[in-house]
Each structure stands twice: as structure tokens, then as C-alpha cells.
Short mmCIF file of C-alpha atoms and ligand atoms in Angstrom, two decimals:
data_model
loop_
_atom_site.label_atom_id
_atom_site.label_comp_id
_atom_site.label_asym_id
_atom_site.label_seq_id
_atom_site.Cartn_x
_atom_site.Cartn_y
_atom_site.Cartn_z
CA UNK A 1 117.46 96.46 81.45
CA UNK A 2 114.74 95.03 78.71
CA UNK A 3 111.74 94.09 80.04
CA UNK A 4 110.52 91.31 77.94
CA UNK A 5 107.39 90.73 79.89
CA UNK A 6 106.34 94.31 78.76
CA UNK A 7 106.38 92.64 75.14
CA UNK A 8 104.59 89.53 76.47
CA UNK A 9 101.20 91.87 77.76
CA UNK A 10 101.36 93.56 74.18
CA UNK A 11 100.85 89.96 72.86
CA UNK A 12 97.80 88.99 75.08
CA UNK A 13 94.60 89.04 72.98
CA UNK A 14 91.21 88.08 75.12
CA UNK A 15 87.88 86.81 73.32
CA UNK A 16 84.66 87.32 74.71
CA UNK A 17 81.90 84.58 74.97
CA UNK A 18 80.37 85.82 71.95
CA UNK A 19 83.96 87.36 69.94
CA UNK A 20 83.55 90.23 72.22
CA UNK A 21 86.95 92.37 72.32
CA UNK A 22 86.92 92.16 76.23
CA UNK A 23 86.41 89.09 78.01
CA UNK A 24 82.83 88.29 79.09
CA UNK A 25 82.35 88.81 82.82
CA UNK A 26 81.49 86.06 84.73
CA UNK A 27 78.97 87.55 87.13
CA UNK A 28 78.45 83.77 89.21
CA UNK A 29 79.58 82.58 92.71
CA UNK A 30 79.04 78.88 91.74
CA UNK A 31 79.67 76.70 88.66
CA UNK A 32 77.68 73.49 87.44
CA UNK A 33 78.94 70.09 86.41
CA UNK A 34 77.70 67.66 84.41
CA UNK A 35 79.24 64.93 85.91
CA UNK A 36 79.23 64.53 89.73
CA UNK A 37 83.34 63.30 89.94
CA UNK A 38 84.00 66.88 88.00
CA UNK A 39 83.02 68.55 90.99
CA UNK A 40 85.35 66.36 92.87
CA UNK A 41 88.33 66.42 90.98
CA UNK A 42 88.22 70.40 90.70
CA UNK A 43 87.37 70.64 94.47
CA UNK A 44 91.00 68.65 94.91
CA UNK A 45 92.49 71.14 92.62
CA UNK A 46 93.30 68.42 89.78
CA UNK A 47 90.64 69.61 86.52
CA UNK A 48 92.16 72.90 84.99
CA UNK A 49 90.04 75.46 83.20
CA UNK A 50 87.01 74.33 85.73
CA UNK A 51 85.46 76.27 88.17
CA UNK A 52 84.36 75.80 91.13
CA UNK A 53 83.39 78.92 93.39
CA UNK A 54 84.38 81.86 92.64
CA UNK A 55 86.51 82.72 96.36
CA UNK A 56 88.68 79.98 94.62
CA UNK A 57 89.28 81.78 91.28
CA UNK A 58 86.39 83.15 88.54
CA UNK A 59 87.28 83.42 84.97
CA UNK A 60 87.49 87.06 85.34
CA UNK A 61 89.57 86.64 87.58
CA UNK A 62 92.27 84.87 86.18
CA UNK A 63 91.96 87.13 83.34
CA UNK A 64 93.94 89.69 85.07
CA UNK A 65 95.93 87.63 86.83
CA UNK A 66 97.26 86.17 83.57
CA UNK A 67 98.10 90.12 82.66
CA UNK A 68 99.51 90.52 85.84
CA UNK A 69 102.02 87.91 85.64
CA UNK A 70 102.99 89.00 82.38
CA UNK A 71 103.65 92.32 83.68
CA UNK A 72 105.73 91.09 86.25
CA UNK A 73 107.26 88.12 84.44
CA UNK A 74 106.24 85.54 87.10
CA UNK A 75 104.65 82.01 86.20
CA UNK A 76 101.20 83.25 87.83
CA UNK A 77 99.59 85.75 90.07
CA UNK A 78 96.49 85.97 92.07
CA UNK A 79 94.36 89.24 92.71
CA UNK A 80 93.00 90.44 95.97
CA UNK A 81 90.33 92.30 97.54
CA UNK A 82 93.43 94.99 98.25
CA UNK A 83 96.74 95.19 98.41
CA UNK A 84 96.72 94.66 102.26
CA UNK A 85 94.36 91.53 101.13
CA UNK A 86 97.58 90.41 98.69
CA UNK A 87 100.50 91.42 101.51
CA UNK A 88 98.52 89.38 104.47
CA UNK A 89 98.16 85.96 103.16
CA UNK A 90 101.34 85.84 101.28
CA UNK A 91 102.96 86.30 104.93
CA UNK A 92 101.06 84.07 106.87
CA UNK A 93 101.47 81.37 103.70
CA UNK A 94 105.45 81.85 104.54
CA UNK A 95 105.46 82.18 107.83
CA UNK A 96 103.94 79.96 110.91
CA UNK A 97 104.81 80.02 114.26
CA UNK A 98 107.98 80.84 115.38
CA UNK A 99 109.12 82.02 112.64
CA UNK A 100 111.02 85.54 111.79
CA UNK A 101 111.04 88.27 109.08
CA UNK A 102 113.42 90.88 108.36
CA UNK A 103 111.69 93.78 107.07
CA UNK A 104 112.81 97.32 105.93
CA UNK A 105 111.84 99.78 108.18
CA UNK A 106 110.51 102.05 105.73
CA UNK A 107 107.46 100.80 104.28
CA UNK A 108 103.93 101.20 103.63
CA UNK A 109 102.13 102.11 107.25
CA UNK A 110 99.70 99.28 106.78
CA UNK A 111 102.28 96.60 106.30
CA UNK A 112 104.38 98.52 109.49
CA UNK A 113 101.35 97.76 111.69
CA UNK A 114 100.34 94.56 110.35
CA UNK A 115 104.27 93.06 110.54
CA UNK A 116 104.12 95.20 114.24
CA UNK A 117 101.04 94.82 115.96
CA UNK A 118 99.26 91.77 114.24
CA UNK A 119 101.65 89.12 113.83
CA UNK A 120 103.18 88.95 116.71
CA UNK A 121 99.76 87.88 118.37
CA UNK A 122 100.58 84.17 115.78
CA UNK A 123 104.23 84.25 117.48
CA UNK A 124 106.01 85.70 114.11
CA UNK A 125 108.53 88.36 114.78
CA UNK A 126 109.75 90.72 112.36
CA UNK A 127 113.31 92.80 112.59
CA UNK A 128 112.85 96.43 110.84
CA UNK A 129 116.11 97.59 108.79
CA UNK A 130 117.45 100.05 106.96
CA UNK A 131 117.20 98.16 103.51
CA UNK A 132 119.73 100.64 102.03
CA UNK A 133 122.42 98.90 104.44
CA UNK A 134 123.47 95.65 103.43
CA UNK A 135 125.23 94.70 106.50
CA UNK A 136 122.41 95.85 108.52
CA UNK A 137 120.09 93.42 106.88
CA UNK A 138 122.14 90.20 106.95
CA UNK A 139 122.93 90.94 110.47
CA UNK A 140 119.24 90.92 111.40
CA UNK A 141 119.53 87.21 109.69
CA UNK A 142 118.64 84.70 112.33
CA UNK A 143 117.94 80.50 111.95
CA UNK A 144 114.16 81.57 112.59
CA UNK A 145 114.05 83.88 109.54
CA UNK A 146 111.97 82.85 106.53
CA UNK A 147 111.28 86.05 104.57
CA UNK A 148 112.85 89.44 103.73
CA UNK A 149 110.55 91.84 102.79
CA UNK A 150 111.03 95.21 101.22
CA UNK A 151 109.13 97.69 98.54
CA UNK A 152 111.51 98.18 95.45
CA UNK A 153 110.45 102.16 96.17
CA UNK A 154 109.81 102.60 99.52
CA UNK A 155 106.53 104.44 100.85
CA UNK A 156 107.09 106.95 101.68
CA UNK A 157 110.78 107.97 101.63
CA UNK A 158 111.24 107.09 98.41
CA UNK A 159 114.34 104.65 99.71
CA UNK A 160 115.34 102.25 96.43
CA UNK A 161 115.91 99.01 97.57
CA UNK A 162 119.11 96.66 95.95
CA UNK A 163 116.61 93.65 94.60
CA UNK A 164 119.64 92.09 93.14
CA UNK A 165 121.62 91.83 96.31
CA UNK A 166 119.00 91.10 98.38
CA UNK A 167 118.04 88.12 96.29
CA UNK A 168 122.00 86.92 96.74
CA UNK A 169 121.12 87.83 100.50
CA UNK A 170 117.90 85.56 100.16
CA UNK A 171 119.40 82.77 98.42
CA UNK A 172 122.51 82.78 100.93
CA UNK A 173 119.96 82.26 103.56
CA UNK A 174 117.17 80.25 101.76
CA UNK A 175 114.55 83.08 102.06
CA UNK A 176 112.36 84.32 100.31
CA UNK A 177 112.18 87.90 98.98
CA UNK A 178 108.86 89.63 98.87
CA UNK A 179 108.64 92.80 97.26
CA UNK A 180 105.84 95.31 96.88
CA UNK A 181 106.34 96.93 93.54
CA UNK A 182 103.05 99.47 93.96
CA UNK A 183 105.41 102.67 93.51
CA UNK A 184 107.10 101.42 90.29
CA UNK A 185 105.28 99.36 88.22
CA UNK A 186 106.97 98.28 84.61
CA UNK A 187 109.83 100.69 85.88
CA UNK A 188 111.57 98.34 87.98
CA UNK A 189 110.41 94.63 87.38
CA UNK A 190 111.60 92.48 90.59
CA UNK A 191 111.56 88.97 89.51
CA UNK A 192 113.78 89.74 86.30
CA UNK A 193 116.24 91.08 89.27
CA UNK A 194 115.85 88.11 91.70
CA UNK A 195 112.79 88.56 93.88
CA UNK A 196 110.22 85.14 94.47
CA UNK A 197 107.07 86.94 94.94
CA UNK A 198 105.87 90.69 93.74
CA UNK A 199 102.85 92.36 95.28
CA UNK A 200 100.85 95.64 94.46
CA UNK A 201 98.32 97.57 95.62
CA UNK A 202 96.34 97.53 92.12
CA UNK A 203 94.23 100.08 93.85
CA UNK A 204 97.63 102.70 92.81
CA UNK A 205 99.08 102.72 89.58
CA UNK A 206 97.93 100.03 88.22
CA UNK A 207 93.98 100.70 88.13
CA UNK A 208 95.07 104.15 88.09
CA UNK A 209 91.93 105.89 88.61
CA UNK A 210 91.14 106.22 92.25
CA UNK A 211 87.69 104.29 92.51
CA UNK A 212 88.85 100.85 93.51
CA UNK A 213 90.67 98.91 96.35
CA UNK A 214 92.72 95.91 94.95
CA UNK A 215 95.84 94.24 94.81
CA UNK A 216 97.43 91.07 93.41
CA UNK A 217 100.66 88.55 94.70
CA UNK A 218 103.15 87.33 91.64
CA UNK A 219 104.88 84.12 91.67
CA UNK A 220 105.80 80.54 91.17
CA UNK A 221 102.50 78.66 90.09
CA UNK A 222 103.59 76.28 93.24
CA UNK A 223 103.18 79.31 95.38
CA UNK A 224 99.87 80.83 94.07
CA UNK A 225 98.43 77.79 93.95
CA UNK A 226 99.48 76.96 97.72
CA UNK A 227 97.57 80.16 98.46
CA UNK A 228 94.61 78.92 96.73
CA UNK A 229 94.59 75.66 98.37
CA UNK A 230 91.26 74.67 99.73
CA UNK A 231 92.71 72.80 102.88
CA UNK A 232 95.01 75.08 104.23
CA UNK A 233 95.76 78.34 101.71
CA UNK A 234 95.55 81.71 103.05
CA UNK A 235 93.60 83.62 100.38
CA UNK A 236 91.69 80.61 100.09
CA UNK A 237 90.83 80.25 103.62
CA UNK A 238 91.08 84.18 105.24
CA UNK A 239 88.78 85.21 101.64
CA UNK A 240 90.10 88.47 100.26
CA UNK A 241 88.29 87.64 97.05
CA UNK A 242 87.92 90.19 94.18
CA UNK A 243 84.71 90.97 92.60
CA UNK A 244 84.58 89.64 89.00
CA UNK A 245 83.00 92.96 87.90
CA UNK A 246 86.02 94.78 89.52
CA UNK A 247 88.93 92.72 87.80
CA UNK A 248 87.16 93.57 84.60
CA UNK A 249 87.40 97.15 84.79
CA UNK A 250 90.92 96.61 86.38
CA UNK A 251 91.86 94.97 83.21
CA UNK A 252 90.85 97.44 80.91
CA UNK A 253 92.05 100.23 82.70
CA UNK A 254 95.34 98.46 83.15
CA UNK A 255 95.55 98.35 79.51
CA UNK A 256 96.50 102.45 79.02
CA UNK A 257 99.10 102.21 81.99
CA UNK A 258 102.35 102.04 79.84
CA UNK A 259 101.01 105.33 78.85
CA UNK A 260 100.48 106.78 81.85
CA UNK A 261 103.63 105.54 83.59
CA UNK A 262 105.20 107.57 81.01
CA UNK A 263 104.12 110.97 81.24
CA UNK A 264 103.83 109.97 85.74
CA UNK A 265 107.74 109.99 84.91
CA UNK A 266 107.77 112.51 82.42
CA UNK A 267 106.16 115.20 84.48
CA UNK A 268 107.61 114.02 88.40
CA UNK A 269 111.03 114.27 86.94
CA UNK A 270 110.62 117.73 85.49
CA UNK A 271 108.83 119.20 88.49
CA UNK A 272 111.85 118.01 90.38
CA UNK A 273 114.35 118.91 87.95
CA UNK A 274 112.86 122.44 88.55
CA UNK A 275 112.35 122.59 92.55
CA UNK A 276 115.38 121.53 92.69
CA UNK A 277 117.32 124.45 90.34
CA UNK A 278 115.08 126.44 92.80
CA UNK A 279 116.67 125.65 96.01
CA UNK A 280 114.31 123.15 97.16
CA UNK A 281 115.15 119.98 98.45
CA UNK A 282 113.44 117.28 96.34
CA UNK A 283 113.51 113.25 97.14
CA UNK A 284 113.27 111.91 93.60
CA UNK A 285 114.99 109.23 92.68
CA UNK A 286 115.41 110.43 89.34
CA UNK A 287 117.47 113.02 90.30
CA UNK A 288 121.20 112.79 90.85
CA UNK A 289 121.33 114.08 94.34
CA UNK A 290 119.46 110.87 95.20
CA UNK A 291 120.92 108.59 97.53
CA UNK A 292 120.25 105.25 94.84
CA UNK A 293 119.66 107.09 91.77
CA UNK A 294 122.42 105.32 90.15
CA UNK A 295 121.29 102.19 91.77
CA UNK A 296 118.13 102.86 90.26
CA UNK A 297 119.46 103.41 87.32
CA UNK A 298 120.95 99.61 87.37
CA UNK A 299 117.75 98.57 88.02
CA UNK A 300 114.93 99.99 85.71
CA UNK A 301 113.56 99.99 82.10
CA UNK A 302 114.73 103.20 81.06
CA UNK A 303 111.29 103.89 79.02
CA UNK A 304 109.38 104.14 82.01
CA UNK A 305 111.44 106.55 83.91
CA UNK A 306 111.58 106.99 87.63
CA UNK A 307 108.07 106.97 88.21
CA UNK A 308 105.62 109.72 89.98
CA UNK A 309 106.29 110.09 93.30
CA UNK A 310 108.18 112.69 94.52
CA UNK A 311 108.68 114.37 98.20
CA UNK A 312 110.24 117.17 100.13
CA UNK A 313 110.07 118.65 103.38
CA UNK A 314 108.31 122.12 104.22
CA UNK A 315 109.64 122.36 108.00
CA UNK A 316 106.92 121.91 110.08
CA UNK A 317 103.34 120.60 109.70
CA UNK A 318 101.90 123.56 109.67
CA UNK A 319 103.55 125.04 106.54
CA UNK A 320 103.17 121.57 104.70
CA UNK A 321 99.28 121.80 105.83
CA UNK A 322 98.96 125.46 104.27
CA UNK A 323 100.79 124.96 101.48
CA UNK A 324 98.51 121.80 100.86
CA UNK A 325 95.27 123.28 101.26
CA UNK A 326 96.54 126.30 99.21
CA UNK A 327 97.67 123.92 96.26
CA UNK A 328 94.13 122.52 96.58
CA UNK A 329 92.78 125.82 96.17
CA UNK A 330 94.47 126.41 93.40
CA UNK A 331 93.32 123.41 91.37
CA UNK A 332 96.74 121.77 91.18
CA UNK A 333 95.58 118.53 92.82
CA UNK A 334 94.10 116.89 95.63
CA UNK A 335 95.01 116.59 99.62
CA UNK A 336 94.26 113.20 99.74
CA UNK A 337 95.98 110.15 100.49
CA UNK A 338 96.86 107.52 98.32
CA UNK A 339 98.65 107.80 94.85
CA UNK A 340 98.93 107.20 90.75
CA UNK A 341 95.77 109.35 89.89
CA UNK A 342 95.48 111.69 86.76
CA UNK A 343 95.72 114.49 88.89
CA UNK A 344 98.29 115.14 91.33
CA UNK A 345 97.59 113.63 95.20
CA UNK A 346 99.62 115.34 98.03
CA UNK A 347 99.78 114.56 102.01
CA UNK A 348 101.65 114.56 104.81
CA UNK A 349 102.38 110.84 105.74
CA UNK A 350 103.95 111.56 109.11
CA UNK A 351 100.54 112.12 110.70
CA UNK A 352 98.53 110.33 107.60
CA UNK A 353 99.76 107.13 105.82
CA UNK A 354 102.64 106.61 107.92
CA UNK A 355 101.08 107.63 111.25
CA UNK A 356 100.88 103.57 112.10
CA UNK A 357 104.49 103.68 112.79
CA UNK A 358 105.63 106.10 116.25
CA UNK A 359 106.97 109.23 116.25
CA UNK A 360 110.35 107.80 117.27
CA UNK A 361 111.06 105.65 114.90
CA UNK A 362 109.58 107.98 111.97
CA UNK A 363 112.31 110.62 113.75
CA UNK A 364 115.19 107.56 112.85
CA UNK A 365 113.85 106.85 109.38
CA UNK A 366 113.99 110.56 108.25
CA UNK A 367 110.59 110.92 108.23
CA UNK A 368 109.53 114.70 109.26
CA UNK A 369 106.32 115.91 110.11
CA UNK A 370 106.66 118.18 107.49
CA UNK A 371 107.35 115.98 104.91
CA UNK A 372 105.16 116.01 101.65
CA UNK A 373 104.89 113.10 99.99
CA UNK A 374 103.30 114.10 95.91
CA UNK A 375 101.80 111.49 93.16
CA UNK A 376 102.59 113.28 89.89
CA UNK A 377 99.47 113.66 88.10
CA UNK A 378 99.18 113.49 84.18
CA UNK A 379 98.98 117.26 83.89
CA UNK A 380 99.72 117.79 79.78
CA UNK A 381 101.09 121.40 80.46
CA UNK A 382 103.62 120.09 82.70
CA UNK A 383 105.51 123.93 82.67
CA UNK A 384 101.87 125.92 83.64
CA UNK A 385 101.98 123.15 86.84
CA UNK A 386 105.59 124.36 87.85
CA UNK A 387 104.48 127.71 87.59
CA UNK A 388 101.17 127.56 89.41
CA UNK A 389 102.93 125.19 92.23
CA UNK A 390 106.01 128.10 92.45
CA UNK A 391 103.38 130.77 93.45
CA UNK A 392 102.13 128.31 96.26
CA UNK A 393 105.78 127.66 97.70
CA UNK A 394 106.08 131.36 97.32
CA UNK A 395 102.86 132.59 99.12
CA UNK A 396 103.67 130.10 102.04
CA UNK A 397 107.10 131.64 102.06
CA UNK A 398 109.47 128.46 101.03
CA UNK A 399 110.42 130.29 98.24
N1 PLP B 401 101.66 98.84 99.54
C1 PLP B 401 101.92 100.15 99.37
C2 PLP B 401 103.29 100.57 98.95
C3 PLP B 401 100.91 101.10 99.60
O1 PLP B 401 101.19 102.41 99.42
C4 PLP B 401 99.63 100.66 100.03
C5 PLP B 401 98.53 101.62 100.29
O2 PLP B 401 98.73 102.81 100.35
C6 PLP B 401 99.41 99.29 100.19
C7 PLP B 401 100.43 98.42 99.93
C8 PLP B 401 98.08 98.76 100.64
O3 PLP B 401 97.20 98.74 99.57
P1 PLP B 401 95.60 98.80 99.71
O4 PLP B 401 95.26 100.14 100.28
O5 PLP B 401 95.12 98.58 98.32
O6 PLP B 401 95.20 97.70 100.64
#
């Protein structure tokens, strides 16, 4: 599939106040007018290009929103304090009282407990589903439902979900499909394949080098700016704001992640090419003996590959804990949660990232205690890594 929004964020060109070649940052809260009905008319959202307070939207701001969209191919987008600060209020803007969700039951730990724990107390219920199961999903379909939500590469089984029959699902129904693309950004693009809204966690990929917490929503400009709405938007009104400084040094690093989603691919896909010759079970979905690599495959912009995140299971938390630390030792990356760094990240999600969701259902999902979930760093001797990371699975004895 072509992506022609990767063209469209080639094209963007930014001017700084003084023919800067980044955008001035605009370090205010507040905004003057000259003329007293200005301020009205931008407070009732009619004056583009005005500004009003910056929880609303900052220059910055839109800066890398307007790259955002691009990316994703989406008439607008709005960035967040997080990516939990993008997931939250695009729910609650869908969903009121009564209504239901149908969510896949492998996702992001944060969005488990949120959709679990939290929004039940505002009487929305939420139906968790093997995405992968077609049937299984529409059945969960009820009068009260309003969204199906799903990541396109699921945290942290690495489960691919089918955007384009999901959206057929979606429009059957008159839902709307939310997908968080944080695990394969410009791989798979969502609304080209028939999603309505696209979230990250900017704080991954995207920013791409582990010292900020962010996120963005992509949509329909009638949707962001319903979010934004002074009287009764979610962002707006429940203030996950990003700092202006931040979504300038979001932009620019954004600017080098073509690059690095690249060699991400590059190396993840040869590190499981070569676990795998070995014997070792490896969950990539670039690999044939994944479940929807071919469905994958239908899906993604072949130039970006299958992206960096790869996963296997070491038996029993203990041995994935050893061979951790040991891998840590050796300098091949970092225990640490979290993912899309230079170097490579590695944990255990069962009792880390995942540990929101119970033991039981992590048991149904396939998700092991001793599963290790890797971000593929940007190592440039991709061969020394595989060597280096053989001696660990050796020493631990998984080899
Ligand atoms: N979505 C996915 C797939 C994630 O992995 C995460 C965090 O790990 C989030 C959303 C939440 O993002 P943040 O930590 O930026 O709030």
C-alpha cells in the first residue's frame, strides 16, 4: 500500500517568526486582542489562526499537530499531555452514559484499566475480544455500543488487528473505530484502511528518544474540534495540555523518524530471522510463522517494514528476569519499560506493563509470565547484537 501522507510531511516547510528554519516557540498561556469582539468570536471558536489560551491550542502546538495529521492522513489531530491524555478524552467524547465499547482484549495495560476500572464508575461498559476473531467481535455488538477499539499492533502480544474489516464491522454498526497506532507508526497507516480516529503515545516512536510523555488523537476536523470545544470538549475541559516547549522538540525529533523506523525494522526482523533459525520461538510479525503476517502484509507500507518490537517466552519469570539483567550487563540494552529508543528496551509485561490486567485473563490472552517483550534498538552492527544476545540465551541455558 502507498502511503501518500508520507509524501505530504516531506512537503511541510515551517518559517520561524524571524525566517527561522523551525517554527518560533510560543512560550505564552494567554494571547492579546486588539479589539474586544476578537476575544469573543475566538472564545466561540469562530476567528481561525487566533489564539486564545493556550489549554485551547498554542501555535506550537498546532505545529505538530498539522505533522501529525499528515502522518496519519487525517483532516486534523490534537496533541496531549500523553498518550493516556489522547486515549481518555477521545472515549469519554464518544461515549456518555450508558453506552458500550467493544474492545480487544489485548491492549496496552493502561487503556485495560482505564476501559476496566474507570469507566464503569460513568456507567460505560466495555466487552474485551479477541480482535483476531471476527465473529467474536460482532457478536460482542450490542444497540448500546458506540466504539470499537483496538491497537493496529497490539501491546504486548504483538496481535495484528484486520483495520479493514473492522471498519466494514464499524460502518455495519455505525461505530466508530479507534485505533492506537503507537507500535507501528508510517508502517501501517489506519485511516487509509478505514479507521475514524488514530491515537499514539508520541512518548514511543514517534519522539523516539525516551525523555518525554506525549501523545496525540487523529481525525475528522468535526471531531478534534468537538474535543476542543470550550463548553463541553474533553481535552478542553479534563486539560491534558502539552507544553509548547515540548511539541517543539517533538517536532524536530519527529522529523528523523522515517529513518529510524527503518533500521527499528531492519534490525527486529533480522534478530528474529536469526532466533528463530536457532530454535527459539519469536512473536514477530514479520516473520512467516506469525499468526497475521500475511495480514500484515495486506496492510503496511512495505518501506517501513514490520516495525521493532519483537517477543518470546523464556519459561518462567525467573529465567526472563536473569536473562534481562544479564543482557543489561552486557550493554545490549536497557530493562526498562516502555519502547522505540535507540537502544534496545526489554521487560517482562506480565508483572510490568501488563500487570493492570489479572493473572487470569493474561493466562487466556497468551500472555506468560515469562514472556519478553523487546523494542529493537538502532544498533548499526546489527550481526555483533545477535551474537552478544546468543551468549546471554546461552549462559541462562535457552540455548
Ligand atoms: N498506547 C500504547 C500502545 C502504549 O504502549 C502506551 C504506553 O506504554 C500508551 C498507549 C500510553 O502512553 P503514555 O505512557 O504516553 O501515556
Amino acid at each position: 500500500m502507498k502511503n501518500k501522507a508520507v509524501n505530504e510531511i516531506q512537503d511541510l516547510q515551517y518559517f520561524g517568526e524571524f525566517g527561522g528554519v523551525n517554527p518560533s516557540i510560543s512560550d505564552s498561556s494567554t494571547y492579546t486582542f486588539l479589539a474586544a469582539k476578537s476575544m469573543m468570536d475566538t472564545f466561540e471558536g469562530t476567528t481561525e489562526g487566533c489564539y486564545l489560551y493556550s489549554r485551547h491550542s498554542s501555535p506550537s502546538n498546532l505545529y505538530l499537530c498539522e505533522a501529525l495529521a499528515a502522518m496519519e492522513g487525517t483532516e486534523k489531530a490534537n496533541v496531549a499531555a500523553s498518550g493516556m491524555g489522547a486515549i481518555t478524552p477521545t472515549l469519554f467524547q464518544l461515549c456518555g452514559a450508558g453506552d458500550h465499547i467493544v474492545c480487544s482484549r489485548t491492549i496496552y495495560g493502561g487503556t485495560y484499566a482505564f476501559l476496566k476500572n474507570f469507566t464503569p464508575r460513568f456507567n460505560i461498559s466495555t466487552s474485551f475480544v479477541d480482535i483476531t476473531n471476527l465473529d467474536i467481535v460482532e457478536s460482542a455488538i450490542t444497540k448500546k455500543t458506540k466504539v470499537l477499539y483496538c491497537e493496529s499492533v497490539s501491546n504486548p502480544l504483538l496481535e495484528v488487528a484486520d483495520i479493514p474489516s473492522l471498519s466494514k464491522l464499524a460502518k455495519k454498526y455505525n461505530l466508530t473505530l479507534v485505533v492506537d497506532n503507537t507500535f507501528s507508526p508510517l508502517s501501517i497507516t489506519p485511516k487509509l484502511l478505514g479507521a475514524d480516529i488514530v491515537i499514539h503515545s508520541l512518548t514511543k516512536y514517534i519522539n523516539g528518544t525516551s525523555d518525554t510523555v506525549a501523545g496525540v488523537m487523529c481525525g475528522s476536523k468535526d471531531f478534534i474540534d468537538s474535543l476542543k470545544n470550550v463548553n463541553d470538549g474533553a481535552s478542553m475541559l479534563l486539560g491534558p495540555v502539552m507544553d509548547s516547549l515540548r511539541s517543539a522538540s517533538v517536532l524536530k525529533n519527529m522529523r528523523t523518524l522515517h529513518i529510524r523506523m527503518k533500521k527499528h525494522s531492519e534490525n527486529a526482523l533480522y534478530l528474529a530471522q536469526k532466533f528463530e533459525q536457532d530454535g527459539i520461538r519469536i512473536m514477530y510479525p514479520g516473520l512467516e510463522s506469525h499468526p497475521q503476517h500475511t495480514l500484515y502484509k495486506s496492510m503496511y507500507n512495505a518501506q517501513f517494514g514490520f516495525g521493532g518490537m519483537l517477543a518470546f517466552d523464556a519459561g518462567t519469570l525467573e529465567k526472563a528476569d536473569e536473562l534481562m539483567e544479564l543482557m543489561q550487563e552486557e550493554k545490549l540494552g536497557y530493562l526498562a519499560v516502555s519502547l522505540g529508543f535507540y537502544k534496545t528496551l526489554f521487560n517482562a509485561p506480565g508483572s510490568g506493563t501488563s500487570s493492570e490486567i489479572p493473572e487470569n485473563e493474561q493466562a487466556a490472552m497468551g500472555l506468560s509470565e515469562g514472556l519478553i517483550r523487546f523494542s529493537i534498538g538502532l544498533d548499526n552492527d546489527i550481526e555483533r547484537t545477535y551474537i552478544n544476545m546468543k551468549k546471554c540465551l546461552v549462559k541462562v541455558g535457552l540455548l
